[in-house]
Coordinates of C-alpha atoms in Angstrom, one line a residue:
X3 CA -28.3 7.4 -7.2
X4 CA -27.2 10.6 -8.9
X5 CA -23.8 10.6 -10.5
X6 CA -22.4 12.5 -13.4
X7 CA -20.5 11.1 -16.3
X8 CA -19.6 14.0 -18.5
X9 CA -16.7 13.9 -20.9
X10 CA -15.0 16.6 -22.9
X11 CA -14.1 15.9 -26.5
X12 CA -16.5 17.6 -29.0
X13 CA -18.8 18.9 -26.4
X14 CA -18.4 15.6 -25.3
X15 CA -21.1 15.9 -22.9
X16 CA -24.3 14.4 -23.9
X17 CA -27.0 17.0 -23.4
X18 CA -30.6 17.4 -24.2
X19 CA -32.5 20.1 -25.8
X20 CA -36.1 20.8 -26.8
X21 CA -37.6 21.4 -30.2
X22 CA -39.6 24.0 -28.4
X23 CA -41.7 24.0 -25.5
X24 CA -45.3 24.0 -24.3
X25 CA -46.8 22.4 -21.2
X26 CA -49.8 22.8 -19.0
X27 CA -50.5 26.5 -18.4
X28 CA -52.9 27.8 -15.8
X29 CA -53.0 31.5 -16.2
X30 CA -55.5 34.2 -15.9
X31 CA -57.6 34.8 -19.0
X32 CA -56.4 37.6 -21.2
X33 CA -58.2 39.5 -24.0
X34 CA -58.1 37.9 -27.5
X35 CA -56.5 41.1 -28.7
X36 CA -53.3 41.9 -26.8
X37 CA -50.5 44.2 -27.9
X38 CA -46.8 44.1 -27.6
X39 CA -44.7 47.0 -28.8
X40 CA -41.0 47.4 -29.5
X41 CA -39.4 50.7 -29.1
X42 CA -36.1 51.4 -30.9
X43 CA -34.2 54.6 -30.3
X44 CA -32.1 55.4 -33.4
X45 CA -29.4 58.0 -33.5
X46 CA -31.8 60.6 -34.8
X47 CA -33.8 60.3 -31.6
X48 CA -37.0 59.2 -33.4
X49 CA -39.0 56.5 -31.7
X50 CA -40.0 53.7 -33.9
X51 CA -43.1 52.0 -32.4
X52 CA -44.0 48.7 -33.8
X53 CA -47.3 47.2 -32.8
X54 CA -47.9 43.5 -33.0
X55 CA -51.3 42.0 -32.6
X56 CA -51.6 38.5 -31.2
X57 CA -55.2 38.2 -32.3
X58 CA -56.3 36.2 -35.4
X59 CA -55.8 39.4 -37.3
X60 CA -52.7 39.7 -39.4
X61 CA -49.6 41.6 -38.1
X62 CA -49.9 45.3 -38.3
X63 CA -46.9 47.5 -38.5
X64 CA -47.5 51.2 -37.6
X65 CA -44.6 53.2 -38.9
X66 CA -42.7 56.1 -37.3
X67 CA -43.9 58.2 -34.4
X68 CA -42.3 61.0 -32.5
X69 CA -42.6 61.0 -28.7
X70 CA -46.2 62.1 -28.6
X71 CA -47.1 59.1 -30.7
X72 CA -45.4 56.9 -28.2
X73 CA -47.5 58.3 -25.4
X74 CA -50.7 57.6 -27.4
X75 CA -49.5 54.1 -28.2
X76 CA -48.8 53.3 -24.6
X77 CA -52.3 54.4 -23.6
X78 CA -53.8 52.2 -26.3
X79 CA -51.7 49.3 -25.0
X80 CA -53.0 49.8 -21.5
X81 CA -56.6 49.7 -22.8
X82 CA -56.0 46.4 -24.4
X83 CA -54.1 44.7 -21.6
X84 CA -55.8 42.5 -19.0
X85 CA -55.6 44.3 -15.6
X86 CA -55.4 41.3 -13.4
X87 CA -56.3 41.7 -9.7
X88 CA -53.8 38.9 -8.9
X89 CA -50.8 41.0 -9.7
X90 CA -48.4 41.0 -6.8
X91 CA -46.0 43.7 -7.9
X92 CA -46.3 47.4 -8.4
X93 CA -46.9 48.6 -12.0
X94 CA -43.5 49.9 -12.4
X95 CA -41.1 47.8 -10.4
X96 CA -40.5 44.0 -9.9
X97 CA -41.4 42.5 -6.6
X98 CA -38.8 42.8 -3.9
X99 CA -36.6 39.8 -3.3
X100 CA -35.6 38.4 0.1
X101 CA -31.9 38.0 1.1
X102 CA -29.7 35.3 -0.4
X103 CA -28.0 32.8 1.8
X104 CA -24.3 33.2 2.9
X105 CA -22.6 29.9 3.5
X106 CA -19.1 28.4 4.1
X107 CA -18.8 24.6 3.7
X108 CA -16.0 22.4 5.1
X109 CA -14.2 20.3 2.5
X110 CA -11.6 17.6 2.9
X111 CA -9.5 16.5 -0.1
X112 CA -8.1 13.0 0.2
X113 CA -5.3 12.3 -2.3
X114 CA -4.7 8.7 -3.1
X115 CA -1.3 7.4 -4.3
X116 CA -0.8 3.8 -5.6
X117 CA 2.2 1.5 -6.0
X118 CA 2.4 2.1 -9.7
X119 CA 1.4 5.8 -9.9
X120 CA 1.9 8.8 -7.6
X121 CA 1.0 12.5 -7.8
X122 CA 3.1 14.7 -10.0
X123 CA 2.4 17.8 -7.9
X124 CA 2.5 18.3 -4.2
X125 CA -0.3 18.9 -1.6
X126 CA 0.4 22.7 -1.6
X127 CA -0.4 22.9 -5.3
X128 CA -3.7 21.2 -4.8
X129 CA -4.6 23.1 -1.6
X130 CA -4.1 26.3 -3.5
X131 CA -6.1 25.1 -6.6
X132 CA -9.1 24.1 -4.4
X133 CA -9.1 26.7 -1.6
X134 CA -7.3 29.6 -3.2
X135 CA -8.9 33.0 -4.2
X136 CA -6.8 33.7 -7.3
X137 CA -8.1 33.5 -10.8
X138 CA -8.7 29.9 -12.0
X139 CA -8.8 28.6 -8.4
X140 CA -12.0 26.9 -7.2
X141 CA -12.9 29.2 -4.3
X142 CA -12.3 32.2 -6.6
X143 CA -14.7 30.7 -9.1
X144 CA -17.4 29.9 -6.5
X145 CA -17.1 33.3 -4.9
X146 CA -17.7 35.0 -8.2
X147 CA -20.6 32.8 -9.4
X148 CA -22.3 33.0 -6.0
X149 CA -22.0 36.8 -5.9
X150 CA -19.8 36.3 -2.8
X151 CA -22.3 34.1 -0.9
X152 CA -20.5 30.8 -0.9
X153 CA -17.0 29.4 -0.3
X154 CA -15.3 26.1 0.7
X155 CA -13.3 26.1 3.9
X156 CA -10.5 23.7 4.8
X157 CA -11.4 20.9 7.1
X158 CA -9.2 20.5 10.2
X159 CA -6.5 17.8 9.7
X160 CA -2.9 17.3 10.7
X161 CA -1.3 15.4 7.9
X162 CA 1.6 17.1 6.1
X163 CA 0.9 20.8 6.4
X164 CA -1.7 20.9 9.1
X165 CA -5.1 22.4 8.2
X166 CA -4.4 22.9 4.5
X167 CA -7.5 20.8 3.8
X168 CA -5.5 18.0 2.1
X169 CA -4.7 14.5 3.4
X170 CA -2.4 12.3 1.2
X171 CA -2.5 8.5 1.7
X172 CA -0.9 5.6 -0.2
X173 CA -2.7 2.3 -0.8
X174 CA -0.6 -0.8 -1.1
X175 CA -1.9 -1.8 -4.4
X176 CA -1.9 -0.8 -8.1
X177 CA -4.3 1.8 -9.5
X178 CA -7.6 0.0 -10.2
X179 CA -7.9 1.6 -13.6
X180 CA -11.6 1.1 -13.2
X181 CA -13.0 4.2 -14.9
X182 CA -15.8 4.6 -12.4
X183 CA -17.7 3.3 -9.4
X184 CA -18.5 0.9 -7.8
X185 CA -15.3 -1.0 -8.5
X186 CA -13.3 1.8 -6.9
X187 CA -15.4 2.0 -3.7
X188 CA -13.1 -0.4 -1.7
X189 CA -10.3 2.1 -2.3
X190 CA -12.4 4.9 -0.8
X191 CA -13.1 2.7 2.2
X192 CA -9.4 2.1 2.7
X193 CA -8.4 5.7 2.0
X194 CA -10.9 7.1 4.6
X195 CA -9.7 4.6 7.1
X196 CA -6.0 5.5 6.6
X197 CA -6.9 9.2 6.8
X198 CA -8.7 8.7 10.1
X199 CA -5.5 9.2 12.1
X200 CA -5.3 12.7 10.7
X201 CA -8.9 14.0 11.0
X202 CA -11.7 13.7 13.5
X203 CA -14.7 13.0 11.3
X204 CA -17.0 13.2 14.4
X205 CA -16.2 16.9 14.7
X206 CA -18.4 17.5 11.6
X207 CA -21.5 15.7 12.7
X208 CA -23.4 18.9 13.5
X209 CA -26.7 17.3 14.2
X210 CA -25.3 14.4 16.2
X211 CA -27.1 11.7 14.1
X212 CA -24.0 9.6 13.6
X213 CA -23.9 10.3 9.8
X214 CA -21.8 12.8 7.8
X215 CA -23.7 14.4 5.0
X216 CA -22.5 17.0 2.4
X217 CA -24.1 19.9 4.3
X218 CA -21.8 19.0 7.2
X219 CA -18.6 18.0 5.4
X220 CA -17.8 17.5 1.7
X221 CA -15.6 14.5 1.0
X222 CA -13.5 14.7 -2.2
X223 CA -11.1 12.1 -3.5
X224 CA -8.3 13.0 -5.9
X225 CA -6.7 10.0 -7.6
X226 CA -3.2 9.9 -8.9
X227 CA -3.3 9.2 -12.6
X228 CA -5.6 10.3 -15.4
X229 CA -9.1 11.8 -15.7
X230 CA -11.2 9.7 -18.1
X231 CA -14.0 12.3 -18.3
X232 CA -11.6 14.6 -20.2
X233 CA -11.4 12.3 -23.2
X234 CA -14.6 10.3 -22.8
X235 CA -12.3 7.2 -23.1
X236 CA -11.0 4.8 -20.6
X237 CA -7.3 5.8 -20.2
X238 CA -4.5 3.8 -18.7
X239 CA -4.5 4.5 -15.0
X240 CA -7.7 6.6 -15.2
X241 CA -10.8 7.2 -13.2
X242 CA -14.0 8.9 -14.4
X243 CA -15.0 12.0 -12.4
X244 CA -18.3 11.5 -10.7
X245 CA -20.2 12.0 -7.5
X246 CA -22.1 9.2 -5.8
X247 CA -22.3 7.2 -2.6
X248 CA -21.4 3.7 -1.4
X249 CA -23.4 0.6 -0.4
X250 CA -23.0 -0.8 3.2
X251 CA -20.0 -3.0 2.5
X252 CA -18.0 0.1 1.5
X253 CA -19.4 2.5 4.0
X254 CA -16.9 3.0 6.8
X255 CA -17.8 3.8 10.4
X256 CA -15.0 5.9 11.8
X257 CA -15.0 8.2 14.9
X258 CA -18.5 6.9 15.6
X259 CA -19.9 8.4 12.3
X260 CA -20.7 6.8 8.9
X261 CA -19.1 8.2 5.8
X262 CA -20.2 8.4 2.1
X263 CA -23.0 5.8 2.6
X264 CA -26.1 5.9 0.4
X265 CA -28.3 4.7 3.2
X266 CA -27.3 7.6 5.5
X267 CA -27.3 10.5 3.0
X268 CA -23.6 10.4 2.5
X269 CA -21.9 11.5 -0.8
X270 CA -18.4 11.8 -2.2
X271 CA -16.9 13.4 -5.3
X272 CA -13.9 11.9 -7.1
X273 CA -11.5 13.1 -9.8
X274 CA -8.4 12.0 -11.6
X275 CA -5.3 14.1 -11.2
X276 CA -4.3 14.7 -14.8
X277 CA -6.0 15.7 -18.1
X278 CA -4.1 13.8 -20.7
X279 CA -4.6 13.2 -24.5
X280 CA -1.8 12.9 -27.0
X281 CA 0.7 15.7 -26.3
X282 CA -1.8 17.5 -24.0
X283 CA -0.9 16.8 -20.4
X284 CA -1.9 19.0 -17.4
X285 CA -3.3 18.9 -13.9
X286 CA -7.0 18.7 -13.8
X287 CA -8.6 22.2 -14.1
X288 CA -11.3 23.5 -11.9
X289 CA -14.2 23.1 -14.3
X290 CA -14.8 19.4 -13.8
X291 CA -14.2 19.8 -10.1
X292 CA -16.7 22.6 -9.8
X293 CA -19.2 20.6 -11.8
X294 CA -19.1 17.5 -9.7
X295 CA -19.1 19.5 -6.5
X296 CA -22.3 21.2 -7.9
X297 CA -23.8 17.7 -7.5
X298 CA -22.2 16.7 -4.2
X299 CA -22.5 20.0 -2.4
X300 CA -25.8 21.4 -3.7
X301 CA -27.7 18.5 -5.2
X302 CA -27.8 20.0 -8.7
X303 CA -28.7 17.8 -11.6
X304 CA -26.9 17.6 -14.9
X305 CA -28.2 20.1 -17.4
X306 CA -26.7 18.3 -20.4
X307 CA -28.9 15.7 -22.0
X308 CA -28.1 12.5 -20.1
X309 CA -30.0 10.5 -22.8
X310 CA -27.4 11.7 -25.4
X311 CA -30.1 13.0 -27.9
X312 CA -29.2 16.7 -27.7
X313 CA -26.8 19.1 -26.0
X314 CA -29.1 20.2 -23.2
X315 CA -28.0 23.8 -22.5
X316 CA -24.7 23.5 -24.3
X317 CA -21.9 25.6 -22.9
X318 CA -24.2 28.1 -21.2
X319 CA -23.9 26.6 -17.8
X320 CA -21.4 24.8 -15.5
X321 CA -23.8 21.9 -15.0
X322 CA -23.5 21.1 -18.8
X323 CA -20.7 21.7 -21.3
X324 CA -19.6 25.0 -19.7
X325 CA -17.4 23.0 -17.3
X326 CA -14.9 22.6 -20.2
X327 CA -14.8 26.3 -21.3
X328 CA -11.7 28.3 -22.0
X329 CA -11.4 32.1 -22.4
X330 CA -9.0 31.9 -25.4
X331 CA -7.3 29.2 -27.6
X332 CA -4.3 29.1 -25.3
X333 CA -6.3 28.5 -22.1
X334 CA -6.5 25.0 -20.7
X335 CA -9.8 23.2 -21.2
X336 CA -11.9 23.8 -18.1
X337 CA -9.6 26.5 -16.7
X338 CA -12.3 29.1 -17.2
X339 CA -15.6 27.3 -16.6
X340 CA -18.6 29.5 -17.3
X341 CA -21.2 30.6 -14.7
X342 CA -23.9 28.3 -13.5
X343 CA -27.3 29.0 -15.1
X344 CA -29.6 31.5 -13.4
X345 CA -31.8 28.5 -12.4
X346 CA -28.9 26.8 -10.6
X347 CA -28.0 29.9 -8.7
X348 CA -31.6 30.3 -7.6
X349 CA -31.6 26.7 -6.5
X350 CA -28.5 27.3 -4.4
X351 CA -30.1 30.4 -2.8
X352 CA -27.4 32.7 -4.1
X353 CA -29.8 35.0 -5.9
X354 CA -33.4 35.9 -5.5
X355 CA -35.1 36.7 -8.8
X356 CA -37.0 39.9 -9.2
X357 CA -40.5 38.9 -10.3
X358 CA -42.4 40.9 -12.9
X359 CA -46.0 39.9 -12.6
X360 CA -47.9 42.8 -14.1
X361 CA -49.5 43.5 -17.5
X362 CA -48.2 47.0 -17.5
X363 CA -45.0 47.8 -19.4
X364 CA -41.8 47.8 -17.3
X365 CA -38.3 48.7 -18.3
X366 CA -35.8 46.4 -16.5
X367 CA -32.1 46.4 -16.3
X368 CA -29.9 43.4 -16.0
X369 CA -26.3 43.5 -14.7
X370 CA -23.7 41.0 -15.9
X371 CA -23.0 37.8 -14.0
X372 CA -19.6 38.8 -12.7
X373 CA -20.9 42.0 -11.0
X374 CA -21.7 42.3 -7.3
X375 CA -25.0 43.8 -8.6
X376 CA -25.9 40.8 -10.8
X377 CA -29.6 40.3 -11.0
X378 CA -32.2 37.9 -12.5
X379 CA -35.7 38.7 -13.7
X380 CA -38.4 36.1 -13.3
X381 CA -41.6 36.1 -15.5
X382 CA -44.2 33.6 -14.3
X383 CA -46.2 31.7 -16.8
X384 CA -48.3 29.4 -14.7
X385 CA -48.0 27.4 -11.5
X386 CA -44.9 25.5 -12.6
X387 CA -43.5 27.3 -15.6
X388 CA -41.6 30.6 -15.8
X389 CA -38.9 32.5 -17.7
X390 CA -35.7 33.7 -16.3
X391 CA -33.7 36.6 -17.8
X392 CA -30.0 37.2 -17.1
X393 CA -27.1 39.2 -18.7
X394 CA -24.3 36.9 -20.0
X395 CA -21.5 39.3 -20.8
X396 CA -17.8 38.3 -21.5
X397 CA -16.6 39.3 -18.0
X398 CA -15.2 37.2 -15.2
X399 CA -15.7 33.5 -15.7
X400 CA -18.2 34.1 -18.5
X401 CA -15.2 35.0 -20.6
X402 CA -15.3 31.2 -21.0
X403 CA -18.2 31.6 -23.4
X404 CA -15.5 32.5 -25.9
X405 CA -15.6 28.7 -26.4
X406 CA -19.0 28.9 -28.2
X407 CA -17.6 29.9 -31.6
X408 CA -14.3 31.7 -30.9
X409 CA -15.9 35.0 -30.3
X410 CA -18.4 36.3 -27.7
X411 CA -19.7 39.8 -27.1
X412 CA -22.5 38.9 -24.7
X413 CA -26.3 39.1 -24.7
X414 CA -29.5 38.4 -22.8
X415 CA -30.1 34.7 -21.9
X416 CA -33.8 33.8 -21.7
X417 CA -34.4 30.5 -19.8
X418 CA -37.7 28.5 -19.9
X419 CA -38.1 26.6 -16.6
X420 CA -40.6 23.8 -15.9
X421 CA -40.4 23.1 -12.2
X422 CA -42.7 20.0 -12.6
X423 CA -40.1 18.4 -14.9
X424 CA -37.3 19.3 -12.6
X425 CA -39.1 17.9 -9.5
X426 CA -40.1 14.7 -11.4
X427 CA -36.7 13.9 -13.0
X428 CA -34.0 15.4 -10.8
X429 CA -33.5 12.3 -8.7
X430 CA -32.9 10.2 -11.8
X431 CA -30.7 12.9 -13.3
X432 CA -33.0 13.3 -16.4
X433 CA -34.0 16.9 -16.1
X434 CA -33.0 17.7 -19.7
X435 CA -33.3 14.2 -21.1
X436 CA -36.4 15.0 -23.2
X437 CA -35.3 17.3 -25.9
X438 CA -38.8 18.5 -26.7
X439 CA -39.6 19.3 -23.1
X440 CA -36.7 20.2 -20.8
X441 CA -36.8 21.3 -17.2
X442 CA -34.2 24.0 -17.9
X443 CA -34.2 25.2 -21.5
X444 CA -32.3 28.0 -23.2
X445 CA -34.5 29.9 -25.7
X446 CA -32.1 30.1 -28.7
X447 CA -32.6 33.4 -30.4
X448 CA -30.8 32.4 -33.6
X449 CA -28.6 29.6 -34.9
X450 CA -30.4 27.0 -32.8
X451 CA -28.1 23.9 -32.5
X452 CA -28.2 22.6 -29.0
X453 CA -31.8 21.3 -29.3
X454 CA -30.7 19.0 -32.1
X455 CA -27.0 18.2 -32.0
X456 CA -25.6 16.4 -28.9
X457 CA -22.1 17.7 -29.8
X458 CA -23.1 21.4 -30.1
X459 CA -21.5 23.9 -27.8
X460 CA -24.1 26.6 -28.6
X461 CA -23.6 29.9 -30.4
X462 CA -23.2 33.5 -29.4
X463 CA -26.3 34.3 -31.4
X464 CA -28.4 32.0 -29.1
X465 CA -28.6 35.1 -26.8
X466 CA -30.8 38.1 -27.4
X467 CA -29.5 41.6 -28.2
X468 CA -30.1 44.5 -30.5
X469 CA -28.5 43.6 -33.8
X470 CA -29.3 39.9 -33.5
X471 CA -32.8 39.4 -32.1
X472 CA -34.3 42.0 -29.8
X473 CA -37.8 40.7 -29.1
X474 CA -39.3 37.6 -27.5
X475 CA -43.1 37.5 -27.6
X476 CA -46.0 35.1 -28.4
X477 CA -45.4 35.9 -32.1
X478 CA -41.6 35.6 -32.4
X479 CA -39.7 32.4 -33.2
X480 CA -38.9 31.1 -30.7
X481 CA -42.0 32.3 -28.9
X482 CA -43.0 32.8 -25.3
X483 CA -45.7 30.2 -25.3
X484 CA -46.0 27.6 -22.5
X485 CA -45.2 24.0 -23.2
X486 CA -48.8 23.2 -24.0
X487 CA -48.5 25.9 -26.8
X488 CA -50.9 28.3 -25.2
X489 CA -50.0 31.9 -25.3
X490 CA -48.4 33.1 -22.0
X491 CA -48.8 36.8 -22.9
X492 CA -45.2 37.3 -21.8
X493 CA -43.3 39.9 -23.9
X494 CA -39.6 40.9 -23.7
X495 CA -38.9 43.7 -26.2
X496 CA -36.5 46.5 -27.1
X497 CA -33.6 44.4 -25.8
X498 CA -30.5 46.5 -25.8
X499 CA -27.0 46.0 -27.2
X500 CA -24.8 43.7 -25.1
X501 CA -22.9 45.3 -22.3
X502 CA -22.2 45.3 -18.5
X503 CA -25.8 46.4 -18.1
X504 CA -28.6 45.5 -20.5
X505 CA -32.1 46.7 -20.7
X506 CA -35.4 45.5 -22.0
X507 CA -39.1 46.3 -21.8
X508 CA -41.2 43.5 -20.3
X509 CA -44.8 42.8 -19.8
X510 CA -46.4 39.8 -18.1
X511 CA -50.1 39.4 -17.3
X512 CA -49.6 36.3 -15.2
X513 CA -49.6 36.5 -11.4
X514 CA -46.9 34.9 -9.3
X515 CA -48.1 31.5 -8.0

């Protein structure tokens, strides 16, 4: 069963990263001699055109040209490129996407008090943190990262303040101090049973099959006491945040429906109330909650390295270290979790990538993640591999990328996706557990760390931008080869300075599969 066990200190997620890719590539044949060019526009308005040969010939650098030289260069480029009849997009624009999915999902939060520990803050505080639309509240976060396509809605209940989405119960026992499941499962059984007098679970059985699944109602437990995932240690009166399901002995049947049972597609997510370490003591922040609900609500895998060999994607996504991000040194850990990766958003149907599948040169623009006009570019490699491009600018919740190294000015993220790896290992939660061949891999432009150091956050210079590294081709390091080391022919060049909108020139001879 999929359940997450991330912890905070020193990245304290175990992640996994690749040394650098290459896997089976089935792509149309391309000429032995293909050209990529990089156009830089200095202040004096002179175009510098750099030609790079990917043949066995040595690199050739062809100096400075004015505009007429650029025209000739482009014509030469066209003569060299493969003109594949499989291209599915026009020469000058990416293929048109279909519409993303809009969704509202009911969520019930069951708070559990014990004889020896009770909540420090009231139900109103937690209802606002989970369902509120102000900065650093969960719905505000999900509205931004989904480009307005997703939100949680309060389940109907009549405990305390009716219909605030919160039910508080007390169990007549001490805190189990168990760290994780399954020893805490009997408490969930009891809590759901006690909450039954305040909620009609059957109301959410949309398909009438007698089982409540996360697409019908998300069940979240909030436990009085500490959150062990914050420190990576087993605290006094602590539980380790995770999502999972229960075996039959702890699967309640209430209102004629089964709840949270593995056998019936049920799930739950659970969190400790407090983040505590030394003098640091605060209510749990939204990062860890958003991360575990990423599992429970959307079936997303962890993108840190669950084998502990590397850092996966580091702090560049919610489903890895980015759940603990902060926008400045005074921010609470996990108060400003970064955006999900482009792949996660596509998986959730919040964004449809614009596919460039044409050997001609195309200039593309990418808008920052926090914008309503946020977009992603997809560059197919073969039937199961592709690159995704997105603009990660310090805006909205991506201000949390400040956590990388205390400064962050933005840049272009280039993701290498292998869908075969994802499909094969998602169920066992090992998508990024092979550091030399990940399912979701960040191409680190410079200062590569997350492939090799499990405690690495990542670095601002892992992103591409003018002034750092502005080209990504079969000849750069890292390169655009497939995992089997064959040349993909993909080129991303002339990458702009960071900003709300970034631009690049791309070419891709591979058709969309």
